[in-house]
MMTF fields as JSON, N, C-alpha, C and O atoms, coordinates in Angstrom:
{
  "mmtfVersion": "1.0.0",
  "mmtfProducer": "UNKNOWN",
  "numBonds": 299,
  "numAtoms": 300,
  "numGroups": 75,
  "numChains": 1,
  "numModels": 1,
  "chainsPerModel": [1],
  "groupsPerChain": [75],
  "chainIdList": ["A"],
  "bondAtomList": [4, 2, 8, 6, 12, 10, 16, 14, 20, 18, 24, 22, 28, 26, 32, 30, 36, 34, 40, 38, 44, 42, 48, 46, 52, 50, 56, 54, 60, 58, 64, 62, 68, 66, 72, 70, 76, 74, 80, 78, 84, 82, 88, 86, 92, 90, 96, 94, 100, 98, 104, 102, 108, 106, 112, 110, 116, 114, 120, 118, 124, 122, 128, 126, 132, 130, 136, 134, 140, 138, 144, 142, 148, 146, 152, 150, 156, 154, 160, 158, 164, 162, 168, 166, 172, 170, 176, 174, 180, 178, 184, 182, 188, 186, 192, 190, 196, 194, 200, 198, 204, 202, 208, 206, 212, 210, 216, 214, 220, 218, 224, 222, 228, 226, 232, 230, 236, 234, 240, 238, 244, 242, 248, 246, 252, 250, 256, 254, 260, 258, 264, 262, 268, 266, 272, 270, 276, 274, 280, 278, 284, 282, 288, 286, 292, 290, 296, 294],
  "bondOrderList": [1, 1, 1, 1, 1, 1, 1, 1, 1, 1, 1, 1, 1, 1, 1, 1, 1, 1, 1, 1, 1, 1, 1, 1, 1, 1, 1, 1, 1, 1, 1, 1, 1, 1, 1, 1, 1, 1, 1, 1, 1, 1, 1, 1, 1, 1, 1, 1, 1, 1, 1, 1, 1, 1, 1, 1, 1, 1, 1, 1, 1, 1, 1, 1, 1, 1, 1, 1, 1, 1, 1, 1, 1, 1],
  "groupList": [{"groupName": "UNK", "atomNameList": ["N", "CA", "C", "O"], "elementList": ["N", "C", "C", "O"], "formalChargeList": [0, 0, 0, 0], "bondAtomList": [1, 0, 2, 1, 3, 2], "bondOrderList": [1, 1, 2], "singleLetterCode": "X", "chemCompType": "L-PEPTIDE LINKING"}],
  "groupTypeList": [0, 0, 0, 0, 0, 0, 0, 0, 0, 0, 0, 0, 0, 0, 0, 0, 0, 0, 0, 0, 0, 0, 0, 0, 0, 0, 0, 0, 0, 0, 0, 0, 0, 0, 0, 0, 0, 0, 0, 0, 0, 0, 0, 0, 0, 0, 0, 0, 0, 0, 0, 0, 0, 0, 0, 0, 0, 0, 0, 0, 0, 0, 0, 0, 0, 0, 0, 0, 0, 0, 0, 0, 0, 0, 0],
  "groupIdList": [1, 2, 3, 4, 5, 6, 7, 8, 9, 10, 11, 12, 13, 14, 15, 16, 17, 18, 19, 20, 21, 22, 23, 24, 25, 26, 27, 28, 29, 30, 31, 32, 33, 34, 35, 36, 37, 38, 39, 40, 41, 42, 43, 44, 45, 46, 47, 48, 49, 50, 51, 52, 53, 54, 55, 56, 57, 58, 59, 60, 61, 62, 63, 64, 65, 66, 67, 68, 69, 70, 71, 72, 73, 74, 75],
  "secStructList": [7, 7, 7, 1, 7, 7, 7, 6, 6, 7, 7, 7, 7, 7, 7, 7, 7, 6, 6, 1, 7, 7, 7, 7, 7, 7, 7, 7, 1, 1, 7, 7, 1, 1, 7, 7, 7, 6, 6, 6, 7, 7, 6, 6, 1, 7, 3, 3, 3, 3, 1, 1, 7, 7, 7, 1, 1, 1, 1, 1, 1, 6, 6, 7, 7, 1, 3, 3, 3, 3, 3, 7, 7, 7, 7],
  "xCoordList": [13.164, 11.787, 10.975, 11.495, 9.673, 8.688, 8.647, 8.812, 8.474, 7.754, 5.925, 5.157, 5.811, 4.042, 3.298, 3.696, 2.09, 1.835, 0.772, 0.202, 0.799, 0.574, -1.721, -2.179, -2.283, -3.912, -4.1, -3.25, -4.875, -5.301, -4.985, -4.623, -5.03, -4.746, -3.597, -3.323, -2.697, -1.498, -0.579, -0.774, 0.294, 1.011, 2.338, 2.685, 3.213, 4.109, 5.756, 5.823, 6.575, 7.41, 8.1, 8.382, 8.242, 10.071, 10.357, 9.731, 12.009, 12.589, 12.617, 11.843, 13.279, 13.291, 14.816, 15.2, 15.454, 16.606, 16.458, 15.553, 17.669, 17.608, 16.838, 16.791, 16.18, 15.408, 14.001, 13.201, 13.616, 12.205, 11.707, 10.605, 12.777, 12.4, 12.232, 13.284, 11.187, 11.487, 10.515, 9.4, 10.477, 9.675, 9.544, 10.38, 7.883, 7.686, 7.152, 6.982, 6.837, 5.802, 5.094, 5.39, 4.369, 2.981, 2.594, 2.62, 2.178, 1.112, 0.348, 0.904, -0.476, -1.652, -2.928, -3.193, -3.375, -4.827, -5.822, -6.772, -5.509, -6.481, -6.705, -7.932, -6.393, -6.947, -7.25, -6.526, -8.403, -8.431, -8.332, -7.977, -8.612, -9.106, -10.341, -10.26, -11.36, -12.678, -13.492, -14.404, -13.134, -13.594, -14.986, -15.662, -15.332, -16.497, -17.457, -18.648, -15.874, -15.983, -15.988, -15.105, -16.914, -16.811, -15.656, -15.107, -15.179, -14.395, -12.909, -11.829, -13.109, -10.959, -11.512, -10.79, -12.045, -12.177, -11.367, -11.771, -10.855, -10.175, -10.234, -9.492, -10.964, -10.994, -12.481, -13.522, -11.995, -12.816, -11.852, -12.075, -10.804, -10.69, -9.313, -8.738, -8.405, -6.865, -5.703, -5.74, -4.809, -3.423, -2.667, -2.224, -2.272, -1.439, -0.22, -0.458, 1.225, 2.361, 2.255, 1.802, 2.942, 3.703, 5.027, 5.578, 5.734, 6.921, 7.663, 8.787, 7.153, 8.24, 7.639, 6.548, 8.427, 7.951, 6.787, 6.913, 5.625, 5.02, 5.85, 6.726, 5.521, 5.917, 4.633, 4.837, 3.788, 2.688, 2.18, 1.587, 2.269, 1.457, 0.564, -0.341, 1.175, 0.16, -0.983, -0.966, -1.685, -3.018, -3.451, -3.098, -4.162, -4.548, -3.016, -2.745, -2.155, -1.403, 0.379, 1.41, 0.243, 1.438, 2.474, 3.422, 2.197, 3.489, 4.069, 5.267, 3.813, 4.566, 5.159, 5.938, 4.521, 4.89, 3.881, 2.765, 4.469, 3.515, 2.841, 3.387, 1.742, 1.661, 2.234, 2.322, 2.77, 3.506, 3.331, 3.779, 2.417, 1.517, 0.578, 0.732, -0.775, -2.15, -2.573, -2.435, -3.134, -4.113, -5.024, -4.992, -5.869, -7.526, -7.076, -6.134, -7.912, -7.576, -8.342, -9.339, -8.075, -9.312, -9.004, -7.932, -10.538, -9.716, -9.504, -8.7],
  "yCoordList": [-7.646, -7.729, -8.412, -8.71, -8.664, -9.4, -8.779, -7.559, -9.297, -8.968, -9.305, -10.17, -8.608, -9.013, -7.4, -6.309, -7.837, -6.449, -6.773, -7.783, -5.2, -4.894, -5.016, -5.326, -4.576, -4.601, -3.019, -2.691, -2.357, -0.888, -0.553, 0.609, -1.434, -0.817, -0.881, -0.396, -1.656, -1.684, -0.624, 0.097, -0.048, 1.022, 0.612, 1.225, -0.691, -1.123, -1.353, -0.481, -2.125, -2.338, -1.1, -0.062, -1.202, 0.254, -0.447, -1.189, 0.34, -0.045, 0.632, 1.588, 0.519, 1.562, 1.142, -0.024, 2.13, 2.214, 0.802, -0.033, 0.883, -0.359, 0.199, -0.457, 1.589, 1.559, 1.812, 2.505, 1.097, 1.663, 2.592, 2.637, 3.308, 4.82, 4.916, 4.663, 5.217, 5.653, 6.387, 5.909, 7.728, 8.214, 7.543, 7.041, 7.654, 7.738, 8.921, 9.886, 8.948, 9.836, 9.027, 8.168, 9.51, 8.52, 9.725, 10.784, 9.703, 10.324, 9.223, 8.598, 9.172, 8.446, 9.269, 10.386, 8.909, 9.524, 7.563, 7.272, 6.901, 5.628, 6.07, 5.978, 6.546, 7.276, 8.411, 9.311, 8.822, 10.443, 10.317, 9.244, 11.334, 11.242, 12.126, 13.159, 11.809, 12.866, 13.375, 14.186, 12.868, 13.063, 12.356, 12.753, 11.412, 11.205, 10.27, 9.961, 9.918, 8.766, 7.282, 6.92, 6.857, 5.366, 4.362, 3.648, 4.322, 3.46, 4.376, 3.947, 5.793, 6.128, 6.307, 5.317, 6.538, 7.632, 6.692, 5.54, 6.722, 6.193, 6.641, 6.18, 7.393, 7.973, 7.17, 6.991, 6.675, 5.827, 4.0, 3.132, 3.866, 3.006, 2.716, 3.796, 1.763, 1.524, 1.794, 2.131, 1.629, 1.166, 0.478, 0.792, -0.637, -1.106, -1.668, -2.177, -1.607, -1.776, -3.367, -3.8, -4.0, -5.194, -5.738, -5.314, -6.663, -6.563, -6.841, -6.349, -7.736, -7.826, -7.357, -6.891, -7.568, -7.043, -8.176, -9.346, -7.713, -8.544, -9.076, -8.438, -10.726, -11.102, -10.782, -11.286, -10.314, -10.338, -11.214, -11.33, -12.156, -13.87, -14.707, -15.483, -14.259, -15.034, -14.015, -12.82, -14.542, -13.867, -14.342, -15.511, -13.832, -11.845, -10.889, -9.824, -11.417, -10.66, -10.665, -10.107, -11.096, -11.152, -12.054, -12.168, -12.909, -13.345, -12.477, -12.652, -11.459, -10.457, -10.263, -9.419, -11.297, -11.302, -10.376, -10.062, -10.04, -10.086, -8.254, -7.6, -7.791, -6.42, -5.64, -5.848, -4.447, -3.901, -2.394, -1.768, -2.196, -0.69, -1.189, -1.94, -0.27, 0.064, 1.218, 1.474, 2.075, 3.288, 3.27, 2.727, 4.064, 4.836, 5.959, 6.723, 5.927, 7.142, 8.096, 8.228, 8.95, 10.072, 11.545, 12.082, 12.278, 13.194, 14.021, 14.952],
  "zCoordList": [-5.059, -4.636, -5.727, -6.802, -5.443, -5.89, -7.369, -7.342, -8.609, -10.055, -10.459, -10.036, -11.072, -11.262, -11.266, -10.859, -11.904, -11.563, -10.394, -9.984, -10.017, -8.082, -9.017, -10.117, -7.747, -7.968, -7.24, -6.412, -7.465, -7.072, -5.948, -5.768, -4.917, -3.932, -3.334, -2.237, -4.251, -4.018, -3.729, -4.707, -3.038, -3.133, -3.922, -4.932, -3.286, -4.411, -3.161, -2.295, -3.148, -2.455, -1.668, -2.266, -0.887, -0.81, 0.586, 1.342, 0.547, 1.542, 2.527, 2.482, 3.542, 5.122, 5.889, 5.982, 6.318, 7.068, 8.015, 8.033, 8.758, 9.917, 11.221, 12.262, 11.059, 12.347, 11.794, 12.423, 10.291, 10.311, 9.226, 8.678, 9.059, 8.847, 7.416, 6.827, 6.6, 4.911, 4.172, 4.384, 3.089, 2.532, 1.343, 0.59, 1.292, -0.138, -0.634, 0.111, -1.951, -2.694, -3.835, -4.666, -3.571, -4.718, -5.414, -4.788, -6.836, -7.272, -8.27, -9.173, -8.05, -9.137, -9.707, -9.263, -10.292, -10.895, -10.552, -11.278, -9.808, -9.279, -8.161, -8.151, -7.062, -6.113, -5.7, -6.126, -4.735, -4.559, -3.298, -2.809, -2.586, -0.786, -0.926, -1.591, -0.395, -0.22, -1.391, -1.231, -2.619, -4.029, -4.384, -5.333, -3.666, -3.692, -4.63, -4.687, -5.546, -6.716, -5.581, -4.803, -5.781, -4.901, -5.34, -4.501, -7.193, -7.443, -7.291, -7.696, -6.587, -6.222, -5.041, -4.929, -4.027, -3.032, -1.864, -2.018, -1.29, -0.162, 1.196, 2.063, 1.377, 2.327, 2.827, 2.194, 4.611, 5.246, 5.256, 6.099, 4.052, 4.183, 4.443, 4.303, 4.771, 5.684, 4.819, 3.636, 5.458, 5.443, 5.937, 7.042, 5.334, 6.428, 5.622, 4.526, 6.137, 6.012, 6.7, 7.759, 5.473, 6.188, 5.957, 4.941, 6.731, 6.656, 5.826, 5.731, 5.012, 3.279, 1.974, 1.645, 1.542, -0.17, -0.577, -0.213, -1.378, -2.011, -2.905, -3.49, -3.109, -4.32, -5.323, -6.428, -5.268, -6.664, -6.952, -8.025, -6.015, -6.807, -5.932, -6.24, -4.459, -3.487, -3.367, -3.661, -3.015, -2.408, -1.173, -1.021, -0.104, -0.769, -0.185, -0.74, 0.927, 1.052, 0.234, 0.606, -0.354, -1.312, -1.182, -1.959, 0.165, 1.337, 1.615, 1.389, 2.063, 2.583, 4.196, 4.641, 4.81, 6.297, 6.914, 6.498, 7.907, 9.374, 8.879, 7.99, 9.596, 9.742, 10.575, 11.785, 9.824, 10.786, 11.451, 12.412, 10.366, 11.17, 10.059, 9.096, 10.712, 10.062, 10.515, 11.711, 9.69, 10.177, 9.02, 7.916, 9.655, 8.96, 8.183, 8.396, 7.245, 6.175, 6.39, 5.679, 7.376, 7.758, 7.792, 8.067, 7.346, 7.299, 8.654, 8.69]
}
């Protein structure tokens, strides 16, 4: 996968089975949910998965290919 470093809202590459399927776990101290700091708070704003790994160099989406889910960060 892609080298470089990722930008804040990056979550960061991973992979998924051949049907899709994969966990992550994140912990950071750059984001909160509902905390109320305008520069972590994430809550109100997306997600979205797309289909390849960023390489870290194009902008704004990394060349990463197509979207492949999005949702709202709500609580």
């Amino acid at each position: 996968m892609g080298e470089g470093e990722a930008h804040k809202g990056d979550i960061g590459n991973f992979s998924t089975d051949e049907y899709g399927s994969g966990t992550i776990t994140i912990t950071t101290s750059e984001w909160c949910i509902g905390c109320g700091d305008a520069t972590k708070d994430i809550l109100g704003k997306s997600l979205i998965v797309h289909q390849g790994p960023d390489d870290y160099v194009t902008q704004p989406s990394g060349n990463s290919g197509a979207r492949v889910a999005c949702s709202a960060i709500i609580r």
